């Protein structure tokens, strides 16, 4: 049976290889940070985001999307990692919504690799926030648990990263958003080049000029 969590609740995880599924109703950026026993992120090598989507035991999406699947293998995390925090943020500079209060409440679920839901959480009561720490997986006395967090940040991705002890959070937030913007641009295929009308006429005329001459 799925544990439907509310903010602050936790639930024991029965396995260590998991998927975290996000359904937001609008394109969002999904990332994750690793924290030590105090929850501190030791450096950028402990942050998975669209510009750097893979860490040992962790993989996130490479671009903004309404739905995400994040892969987690808790036994493969780097030594010293005791926490995985899942982060969601609205893309900036792309003409979309700028606060979570204007979009449907995001839904996150922790599942097994077979898709069976273990725990879920709907992020309600968000308003001016444009970034949110959705949930965290944490180790306590060699037992892994999931906690519903739902901590929003009106200061956006930079404020959220700063709260986790990331150095130069504004610069990293800019790098992440730039990677998202490039990903959105790549997802829209350019139209095929049009052949100018004059070129088509000249090509047809040239073909006629090479017809065999009648005897």
Coordinates of C-alpha atoms in Angstrom, one line a residue:
X1 CA 0.0 0.0 0.0
X2 CA 1.3 3.5 -0.9
X3 CA 2.1 5.8 2.0
X4 CA 0.5 9.1 1.1
X5 CA 2.6 11.6 3.0
X6 CA 1.9 15.1 4.1
X7 CA 4.6 17.7 4.8
X8 CA 7.0 16.5 7.5
X9 CA 6.0 12.9 7.5
X10 CA 8.5 10.1 6.7
X11 CA 8.3 6.5 5.7
X12 CA 10.8 3.6 5.7
X13 CA 12.0 2.5 2.3
X14 CA 11.9 -1.3 1.7
X15 CA 14.6 -1.3 -1.0
X16 CA 17.5 0.8 -2.2
X17 CA 17.0 0.9 -6.0
X18 CA 14.3 3.3 -6.7
X19 CA 12.7 5.7 -9.1
X20 CA 11.3 9.1 -8.2
X21 CA 8.5 10.2 -10.4
X22 CA 7.5 13.8 -10.8
X23 CA 4.3 15.0 -12.4
X24 CA 3.9 18.8 -12.5
X25 CA 1.4 19.7 -15.2
X26 CA 3.9 22.3 -16.6
X27 CA 7.6 22.0 -17.5
X28 CA 9.8 22.1 -14.4
X29 CA 13.5 21.6 -13.8
X30 CA 14.3 18.5 -11.7
X31 CA 17.5 18.0 -9.9
X32 CA 19.0 16.4 -6.7
X33 CA 21.7 17.2 -4.2
X34 CA 23.6 14.8 -1.9
X35 CA 24.2 15.8 1.7
X36 CA 26.4 14.5 4.4
X37 CA 25.3 13.6 7.9
X38 CA 24.5 17.3 8.6
X39 CA 22.8 17.7 5.2
X40 CA 25.5 19.9 3.8
X41 CA 26.4 19.6 0.1
X42 CA 30.2 19.2 -0.1
X43 CA 30.6 20.6 -3.6
X44 CA 29.2 20.8 -7.1
X45 CA 30.2 17.2 -7.6
X46 CA 27.4 16.3 -5.2
X47 CA 24.7 18.0 -7.4
X48 CA 22.8 16.4 -10.3
X49 CA 21.1 18.8 -12.6
X50 CA 20.3 19.1 -16.4
X51 CA 23.8 20.3 -17.2
X52 CA 25.4 17.5 -15.2
X53 CA 22.7 14.8 -14.9
X54 CA 24.6 11.8 -13.5
X55 CA 26.3 11.1 -10.2
X56 CA 27.2 7.7 -8.7
X57 CA 23.9 6.2 -7.8
X58 CA 21.8 9.1 -9.1
X59 CA 20.5 10.3 -12.5
X60 CA 18.2 13.1 -13.3
X61 CA 16.6 14.5 -16.5
X62 CA 18.6 16.6 -18.9
X63 CA 15.9 19.2 -19.7
X64 CA 12.7 20.7 -18.3
X65 CA 9.6 18.6 -18.6
X66 CA 6.1 18.2 -17.1
X67 CA 7.0 14.6 -16.1
X68 CA 10.3 13.2 -14.8
X69 CA 11.8 9.9 -13.7
X70 CA 14.8 10.1 -11.5
X71 CA 16.9 7.0 -11.0
X72 CA 18.4 6.3 -7.5
X73 CA 20.6 3.5 -6.2
X74 CA 21.2 4.3 -2.6
X75 CA 23.9 1.7 -2.2
X76 CA 25.9 3.2 -5.0
X77 CA 26.0 6.8 -3.6
X78 CA 29.5 8.3 -2.9
X79 CA 31.0 7.6 0.5
X80 CA 29.7 10.0 3.1
X81 CA 26.4 10.8 1.4
X82 CA 23.6 10.3 3.8
X83 CA 20.8 12.3 2.1
X84 CA 19.3 12.8 -1.3
X85 CA 17.2 15.9 -1.7
X86 CA 15.0 16.2 -4.8
X87 CA 14.7 19.8 -6.1
X88 CA 12.1 21.3 -8.5
X89 CA 12.3 24.7 -10.1
X90 CA 10.4 26.6 -12.8
X91 CA 12.5 27.5 -15.9
X92 CA 13.3 31.2 -16.2
X93 CA 13.4 33.3 -19.3
X94 CA 11.2 31.0 -21.4
X95 CA 7.9 32.8 -21.1
X96 CA 6.3 30.2 -18.7
X97 CA 4.9 30.6 -15.2
X98 CA 7.2 32.2 -12.7
X99 CA 5.6 30.9 -9.4
X100 CA 4.3 27.5 -8.3
X101 CA 1.1 29.2 -7.1
X102 CA 0.1 29.6 -10.7
X103 CA 0.4 26.0 -11.7
X104 CA -1.1 22.7 -10.5
X105 CA 0.4 21.3 -7.3
X106 CA 3.3 19.1 -8.3
X107 CA 3.1 15.4 -7.3
X108 CA 6.1 13.2 -6.5
X109 CA 6.2 9.5 -5.9
X110 CA 8.9 7.1 -4.8
X111 CA 8.5 3.8 -6.6
X112 CA 10.3 0.5 -7.0
X113 CA 11.9 -0.4 -10.4
X114 CA 8.7 -2.3 -11.3
X115 CA 6.7 0.9 -10.9
X116 CA 5.0 0.0 -7.5
X117 CA 4.5 3.1 -5.5
X118 CA 6.1 3.1 -2.0
X119 CA 5.3 6.7 -1.0
X120 CA 3.8 9.8 -2.6
X121 CA 3.5 13.5 -1.8
X122 CA 1.5 16.3 -3.3
X123 CA 3.2 19.7 -2.9
X124 CA 0.3 21.9 -1.8
X125 CA 0.2 25.5 -0.4
X126 CA 2.9 26.9 -2.7
X127 CA 2.4 30.5 -3.9
X128 CA 5.2 32.9 -4.8
X129 CA 7.9 30.2 -4.7
X130 CA 9.7 29.4 -8.0
X131 CA 11.8 26.5 -6.5
X132 CA 11.0 23.9 -3.9
X133 CA 12.8 21.1 -2.1
X134 CA 10.2 18.4 -2.7
X135 CA 11.4 15.4 -0.7
X136 CA 14.5 13.8 0.7
X137 CA 15.8 10.3 1.1
X138 CA 17.9 10.0 4.2
X139 CA 19.8 7.4 6.2
X140 CA 19.2 6.9 9.9
X141 CA 21.1 4.1 11.7
X142 CA 21.6 2.2 8.4
X143 CA 17.9 2.5 7.5
X144 CA 16.9 4.6 4.5
X145 CA 13.7 6.6 4.8
X146 CA 11.8 9.2 2.7
X147 CA 10.5 12.5 4.1
X148 CA 8.0 14.8 2.5
X149 CA 9.6 18.3 2.6
X150 CA 7.8 20.8 0.4
X151 CA 10.0 23.8 1.4
X152 CA 9.5 26.5 -1.2
X153 CA 11.8 29.4 -2.0
X154 CA 10.6 32.7 -3.4
X155 CA 14.2 33.5 -4.2
X156 CA 14.3 30.6 -6.7
X157 CA 16.9 28.1 -7.4
X158 CA 19.8 30.2 -6.1
X159 CA 18.1 30.6 -2.7
X160 CA 17.4 26.9 -2.4
X161 CA 21.0 25.9 -3.2
X162 CA 22.3 28.5 -0.7
X163 CA 20.1 27.0 2.0
X164 CA 21.9 23.6 1.4
X165 CA 25.3 25.2 1.8
X166 CA 26.3 25.3 -1.8
X167 CA 29.0 27.9 -2.5
X168 CA 28.3 30.5 -5.2
X169 CA 24.7 29.4 -5.6
X170 CA 23.7 32.2 -8.0
X171 CA 26.4 31.2 -10.5
X172 CA 25.3 27.5 -10.3
X173 CA 21.7 28.4 -10.7
X174 CA 22.5 30.4 -13.8
X175 CA 24.5 27.4 -15.2
X176 CA 21.5 25.1 -14.6
X177 CA 19.0 27.5 -16.2
X178 CA 21.3 28.0 -19.2
X179 CA 21.4 24.2 -19.7
X180 CA 17.6 24.1 -19.5
X181 CA 17.2 26.9 -22.1
X182 CA 19.6 25.0 -24.5
X183 CA 17.6 21.8 -23.9
X184 CA 14.3 23.5 -24.7
X185 CA 15.8 25.0 -27.8
X186 CA 17.0 21.6 -29.0
X187 CA 13.6 20.0 -28.3
X188 CA 12.0 22.2 -31.0
X189 CA 13.3 21.0 -34.4
X190 CA 13.9 23.8 -36.9
X191 CA 11.9 23.6 -40.1
X192 CA 13.6 22.3 -43.2
X193 CA 15.3 25.0 -45.3
X194 CA 13.1 26.3 -48.1
X195 CA 14.5 26.3 -51.6
X196 CA 14.2 29.8 -53.1
X197 CA 11.7 30.0 -56.0
X198 CA 14.3 31.4 -58.3
X199 CA 16.6 28.4 -57.7
X200 CA 13.9 26.0 -58.6
X201 CA 13.2 27.8 -61.8
X202 CA 16.9 27.9 -62.7
X203 CA 17.3 24.2 -62.0
X204 CA 14.4 23.4 -64.3
X205 CA 15.8 25.6 -67.0
X206 CA 19.2 24.0 -66.7
X207 CA 17.7 20.5 -67.0
X208 CA 15.9 21.5 -70.2
X209 CA 19.2 22.9 -71.6
X210 CA 20.8 19.4 -71.4
X211 CA 18.2 17.6 -73.4
X212 CA 19.5 15.7 -76.5
X213 CA 19.4 17.8 -79.7
X214 CA 17.0 16.4 -82.3
X215 CA 18.8 15.3 -85.5

